[in-house]
PDB file of C-alpha atoms and ligand atoms in Angstrom:
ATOM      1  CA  UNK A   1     -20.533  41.409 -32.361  1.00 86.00           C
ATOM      2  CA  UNK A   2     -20.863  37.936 -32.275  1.00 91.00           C
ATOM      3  CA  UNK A   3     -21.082  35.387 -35.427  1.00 95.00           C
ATOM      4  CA  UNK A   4     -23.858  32.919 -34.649  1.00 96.00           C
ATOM      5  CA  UNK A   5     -23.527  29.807 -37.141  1.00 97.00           C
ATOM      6  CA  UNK A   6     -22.602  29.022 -40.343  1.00 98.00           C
ATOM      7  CA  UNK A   7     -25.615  30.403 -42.385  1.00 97.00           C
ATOM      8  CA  UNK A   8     -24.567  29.394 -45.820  1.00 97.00           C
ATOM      9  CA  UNK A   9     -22.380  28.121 -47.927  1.00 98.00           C
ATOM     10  CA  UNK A  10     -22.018  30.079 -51.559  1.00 98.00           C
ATOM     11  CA  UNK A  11     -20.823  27.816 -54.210  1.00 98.00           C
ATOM     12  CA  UNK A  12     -20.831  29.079 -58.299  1.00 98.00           C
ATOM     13  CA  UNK A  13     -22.349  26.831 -60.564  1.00 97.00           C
ATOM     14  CA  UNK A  14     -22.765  27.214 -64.051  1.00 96.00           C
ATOM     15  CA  UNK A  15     -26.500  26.032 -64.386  1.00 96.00           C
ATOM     16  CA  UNK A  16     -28.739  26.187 -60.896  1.00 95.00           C
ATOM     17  CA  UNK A  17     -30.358  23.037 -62.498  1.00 94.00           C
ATOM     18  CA  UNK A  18     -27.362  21.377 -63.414  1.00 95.00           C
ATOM     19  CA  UNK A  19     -25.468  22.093 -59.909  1.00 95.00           C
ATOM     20  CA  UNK A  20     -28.663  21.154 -58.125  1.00 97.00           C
ATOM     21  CA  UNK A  21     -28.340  17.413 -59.347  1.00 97.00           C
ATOM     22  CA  UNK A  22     -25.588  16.238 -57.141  1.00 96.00           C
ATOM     23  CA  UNK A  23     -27.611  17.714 -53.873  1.00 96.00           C
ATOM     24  CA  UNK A  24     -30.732  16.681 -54.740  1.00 97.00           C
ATOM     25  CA  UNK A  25     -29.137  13.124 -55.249  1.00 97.00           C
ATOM     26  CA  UNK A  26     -28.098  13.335 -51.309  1.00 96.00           C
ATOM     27  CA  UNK A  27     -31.638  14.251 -50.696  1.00 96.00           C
ATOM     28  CA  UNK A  28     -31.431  17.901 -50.795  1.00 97.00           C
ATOM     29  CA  UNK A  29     -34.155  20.224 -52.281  1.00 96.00           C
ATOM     30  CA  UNK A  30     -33.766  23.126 -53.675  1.00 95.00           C
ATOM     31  CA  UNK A  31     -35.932  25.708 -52.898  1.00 89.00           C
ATOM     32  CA  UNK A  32     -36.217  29.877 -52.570  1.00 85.00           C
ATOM     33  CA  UNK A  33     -34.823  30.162 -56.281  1.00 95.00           C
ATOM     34  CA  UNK A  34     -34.712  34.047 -56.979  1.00 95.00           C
ATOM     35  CA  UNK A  35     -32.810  36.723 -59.091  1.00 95.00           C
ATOM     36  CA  UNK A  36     -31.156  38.979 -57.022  1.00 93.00           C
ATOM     37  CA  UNK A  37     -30.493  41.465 -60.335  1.00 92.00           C
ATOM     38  CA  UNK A  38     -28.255  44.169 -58.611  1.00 89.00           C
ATOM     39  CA  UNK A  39     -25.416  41.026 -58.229  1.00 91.00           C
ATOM     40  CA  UNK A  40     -26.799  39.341 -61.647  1.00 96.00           C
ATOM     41  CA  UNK A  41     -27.488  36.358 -60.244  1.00 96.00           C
ATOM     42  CA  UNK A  42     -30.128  33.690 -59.662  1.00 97.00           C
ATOM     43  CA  UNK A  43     -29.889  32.118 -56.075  1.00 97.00           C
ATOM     44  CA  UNK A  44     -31.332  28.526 -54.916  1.00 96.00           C
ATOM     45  CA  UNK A  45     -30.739  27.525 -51.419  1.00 96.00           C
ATOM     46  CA  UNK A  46     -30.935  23.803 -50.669  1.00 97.00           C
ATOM     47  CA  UNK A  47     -31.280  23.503 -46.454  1.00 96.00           C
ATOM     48  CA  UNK A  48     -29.095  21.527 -44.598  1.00 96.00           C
ATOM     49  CA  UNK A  49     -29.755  20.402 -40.915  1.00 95.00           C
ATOM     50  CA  UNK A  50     -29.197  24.243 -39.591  1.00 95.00           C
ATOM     51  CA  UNK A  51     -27.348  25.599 -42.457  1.00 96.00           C
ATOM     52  CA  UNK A  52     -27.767  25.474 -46.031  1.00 97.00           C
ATOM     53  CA  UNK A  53     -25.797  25.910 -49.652  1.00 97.00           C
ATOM     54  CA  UNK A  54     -26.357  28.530 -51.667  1.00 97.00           C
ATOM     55  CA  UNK A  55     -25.819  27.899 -55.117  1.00 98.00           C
ATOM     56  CA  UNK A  56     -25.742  30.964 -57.551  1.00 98.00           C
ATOM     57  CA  UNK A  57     -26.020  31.092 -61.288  1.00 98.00           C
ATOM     58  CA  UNK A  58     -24.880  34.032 -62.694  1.00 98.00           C
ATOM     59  CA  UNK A  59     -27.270  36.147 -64.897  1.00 97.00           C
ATOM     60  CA  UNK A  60     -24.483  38.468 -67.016  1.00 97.00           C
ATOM     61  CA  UNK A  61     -21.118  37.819 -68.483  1.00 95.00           C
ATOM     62  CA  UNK A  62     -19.517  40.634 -66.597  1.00 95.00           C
ATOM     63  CA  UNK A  63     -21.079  39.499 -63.105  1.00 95.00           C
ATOM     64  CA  UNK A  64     -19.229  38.503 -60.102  1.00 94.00           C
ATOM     65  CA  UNK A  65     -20.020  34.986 -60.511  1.00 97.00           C
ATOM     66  CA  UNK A  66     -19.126  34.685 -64.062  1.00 97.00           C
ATOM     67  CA  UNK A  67     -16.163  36.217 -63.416  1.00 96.00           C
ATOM     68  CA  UNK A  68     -15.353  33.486 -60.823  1.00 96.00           C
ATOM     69  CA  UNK A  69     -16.014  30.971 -62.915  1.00 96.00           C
ATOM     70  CA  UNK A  70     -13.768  32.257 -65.664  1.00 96.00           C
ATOM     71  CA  UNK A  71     -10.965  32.654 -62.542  1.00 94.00           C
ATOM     72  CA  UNK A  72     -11.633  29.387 -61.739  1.00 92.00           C
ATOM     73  CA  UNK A  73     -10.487  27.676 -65.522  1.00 94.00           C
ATOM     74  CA  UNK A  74     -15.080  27.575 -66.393  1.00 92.00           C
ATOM     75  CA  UNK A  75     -15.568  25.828 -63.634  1.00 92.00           C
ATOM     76  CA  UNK A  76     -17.665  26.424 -60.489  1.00 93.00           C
ATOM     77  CA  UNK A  77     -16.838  26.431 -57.068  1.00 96.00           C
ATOM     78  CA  UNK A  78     -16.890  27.468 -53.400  1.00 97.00           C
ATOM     79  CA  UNK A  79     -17.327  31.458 -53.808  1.00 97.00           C
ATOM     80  CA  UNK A  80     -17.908  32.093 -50.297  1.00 97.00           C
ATOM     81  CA  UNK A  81     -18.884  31.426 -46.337  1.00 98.00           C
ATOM     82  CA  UNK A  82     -21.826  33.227 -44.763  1.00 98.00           C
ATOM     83  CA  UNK A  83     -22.052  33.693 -40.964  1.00 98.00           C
ATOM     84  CA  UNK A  84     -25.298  34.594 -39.415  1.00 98.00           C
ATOM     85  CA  UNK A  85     -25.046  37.506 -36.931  1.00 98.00           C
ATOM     86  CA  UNK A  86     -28.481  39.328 -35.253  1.00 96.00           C
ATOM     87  CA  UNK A  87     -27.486  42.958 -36.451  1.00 97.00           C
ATOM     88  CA  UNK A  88     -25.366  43.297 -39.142  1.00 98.00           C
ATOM     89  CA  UNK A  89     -25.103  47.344 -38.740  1.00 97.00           C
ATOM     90  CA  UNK A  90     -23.726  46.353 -35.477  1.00 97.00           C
ATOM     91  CA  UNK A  91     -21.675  43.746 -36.583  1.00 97.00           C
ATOM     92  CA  UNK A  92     -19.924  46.134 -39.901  1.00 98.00           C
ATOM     93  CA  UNK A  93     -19.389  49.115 -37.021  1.00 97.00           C
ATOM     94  CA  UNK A  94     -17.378  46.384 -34.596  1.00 97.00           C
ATOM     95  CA  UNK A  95     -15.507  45.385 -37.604  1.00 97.00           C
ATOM     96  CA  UNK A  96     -14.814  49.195 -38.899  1.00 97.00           C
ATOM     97  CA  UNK A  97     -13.835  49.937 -35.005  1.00 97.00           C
ATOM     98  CA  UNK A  98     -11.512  46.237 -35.118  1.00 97.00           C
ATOM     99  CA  UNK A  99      -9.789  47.814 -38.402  1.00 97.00           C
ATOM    100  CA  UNK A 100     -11.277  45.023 -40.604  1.00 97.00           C
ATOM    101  CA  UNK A 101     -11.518  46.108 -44.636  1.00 97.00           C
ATOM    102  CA  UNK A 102     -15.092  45.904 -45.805  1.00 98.00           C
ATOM    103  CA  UNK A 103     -16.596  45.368 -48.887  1.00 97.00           C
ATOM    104  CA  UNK A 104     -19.484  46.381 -48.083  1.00 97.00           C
ATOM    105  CA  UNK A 105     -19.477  50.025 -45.461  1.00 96.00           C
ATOM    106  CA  UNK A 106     -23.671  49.375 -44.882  1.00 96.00           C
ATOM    107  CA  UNK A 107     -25.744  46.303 -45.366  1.00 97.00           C
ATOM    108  CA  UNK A 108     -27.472  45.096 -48.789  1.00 95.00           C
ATOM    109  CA  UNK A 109     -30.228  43.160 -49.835  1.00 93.00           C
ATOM    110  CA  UNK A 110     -29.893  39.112 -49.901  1.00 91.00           C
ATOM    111  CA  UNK A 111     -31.875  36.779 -51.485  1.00 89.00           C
ATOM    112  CA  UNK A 112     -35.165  35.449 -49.041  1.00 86.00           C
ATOM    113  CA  UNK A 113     -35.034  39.132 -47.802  1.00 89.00           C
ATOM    114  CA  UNK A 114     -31.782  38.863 -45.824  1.00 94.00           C
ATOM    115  CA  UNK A 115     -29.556  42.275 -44.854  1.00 97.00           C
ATOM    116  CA  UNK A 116     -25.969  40.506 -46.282  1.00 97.00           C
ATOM    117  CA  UNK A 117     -22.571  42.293 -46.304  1.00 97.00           C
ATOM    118  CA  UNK A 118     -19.060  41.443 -47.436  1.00 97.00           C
ATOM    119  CA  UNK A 119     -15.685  41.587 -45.888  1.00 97.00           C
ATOM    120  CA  UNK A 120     -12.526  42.189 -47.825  1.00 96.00           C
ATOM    121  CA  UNK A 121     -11.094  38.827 -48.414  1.00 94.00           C
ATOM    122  CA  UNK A 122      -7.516  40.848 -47.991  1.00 94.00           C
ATOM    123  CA  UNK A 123      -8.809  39.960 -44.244  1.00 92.00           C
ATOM    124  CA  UNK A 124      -9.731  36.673 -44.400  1.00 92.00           C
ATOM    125  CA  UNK A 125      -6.630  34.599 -45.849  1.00 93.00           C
ATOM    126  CA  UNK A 126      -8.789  35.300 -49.295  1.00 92.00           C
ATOM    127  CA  UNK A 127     -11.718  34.136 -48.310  1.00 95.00           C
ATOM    128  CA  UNK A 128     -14.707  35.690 -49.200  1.00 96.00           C
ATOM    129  CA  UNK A 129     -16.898  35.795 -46.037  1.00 97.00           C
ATOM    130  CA  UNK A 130     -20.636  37.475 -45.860  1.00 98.00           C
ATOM    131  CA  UNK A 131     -22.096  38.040 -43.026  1.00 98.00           C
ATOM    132  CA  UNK A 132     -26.027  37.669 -43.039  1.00 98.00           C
ATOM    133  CA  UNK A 133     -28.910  38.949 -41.058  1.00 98.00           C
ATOM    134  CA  UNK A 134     -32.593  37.917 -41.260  1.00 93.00           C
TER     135      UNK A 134
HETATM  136 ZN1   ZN B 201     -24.399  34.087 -49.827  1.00 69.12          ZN
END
C-alpha cells in the first residue's frame, strides 16, 4: 500500500457553526455538512489547498465524539489524521499482513461517500489515524 496525502484533518467541535467561525475567518468555507448517523455525528469539511479539515459535531451523548470532548476537560480538539490511499481493502490487508491492530477489519462508509477505516491508535503513538478512499 501506499498513503497518498494528507486527506483530512478531524478536529471535535462542540457546535459545527460555532467551530466553523475561526476557519471561515481565514477564508475557509464550509461545505458537504452531513450526518453520518452510524458514528452520531454531523460532518462539515472546509477545503484547504489539497487537503481539508473535517470538523465533526457529535449527534448523541454516548458518541465517539462526545466522548472525546468529555476526555478532553468539554473541550474540542484534534480527534484524528486521515491519509488518502486508492484501495483501502488493499491498504487494511497490507496492514493485517504488516501486523498492524485495526479498528476497523473492512472498510465503512465516510461522509461525501468515502470507504474510511481506522487503525488502532495502540499503533500509532495514540494517534488516531483513518485511512480514506474515494
Ligand atoms: Zn475523518
Amino acid at each position: 500500500m501506499k498513503a497518498l496525502k494528507v486527506d483530512h484533518i478531524g478536529i471535535a467541535v462542540t457546535s459545527l457553526e460555532e467551530g466553523a467561525k475561526m476557519y471561515e475567518a481565514m477564508g475557509m468555507k464550509l461545505a458537504g455538512v452531513e450526518e453520518v448517523a452510524e458514528q452520531k455525528v454531523k460532518v462539515g469539511f472546509l477545503p484547504i489547498g489539497d487537503t481539508e479539515v473535517e470538523l465533526l459535531e457529535s449527534t448523541d451523548p454516548e458518541g465517539p465524539i462526545a466522548k472525546f470532548i468529555e476526555k478532553n476537560g468539554g473541550r474540542g480538539g484534534i480527534q484524528h489524521i486521515a491519509f488518502r490511499v486508492d484501495d483501502i481493502a488493499k491498504a487494511l490487508e497490507a496492514l493485517k499482513a504488516a501486523g498492524v491492530p485495526l479498528i476497523d477489519q473492512v472498510p465503512r462508509y465516510g461522509a461525501g461517500g468515502a470507504k474510511i477505516a481506522f487503525i488502532h491508535p495502540k499503533a500509532t503513538g495514540g494517534v488516531l489515524i483513518e485511512l480514506s478512499e474515494r
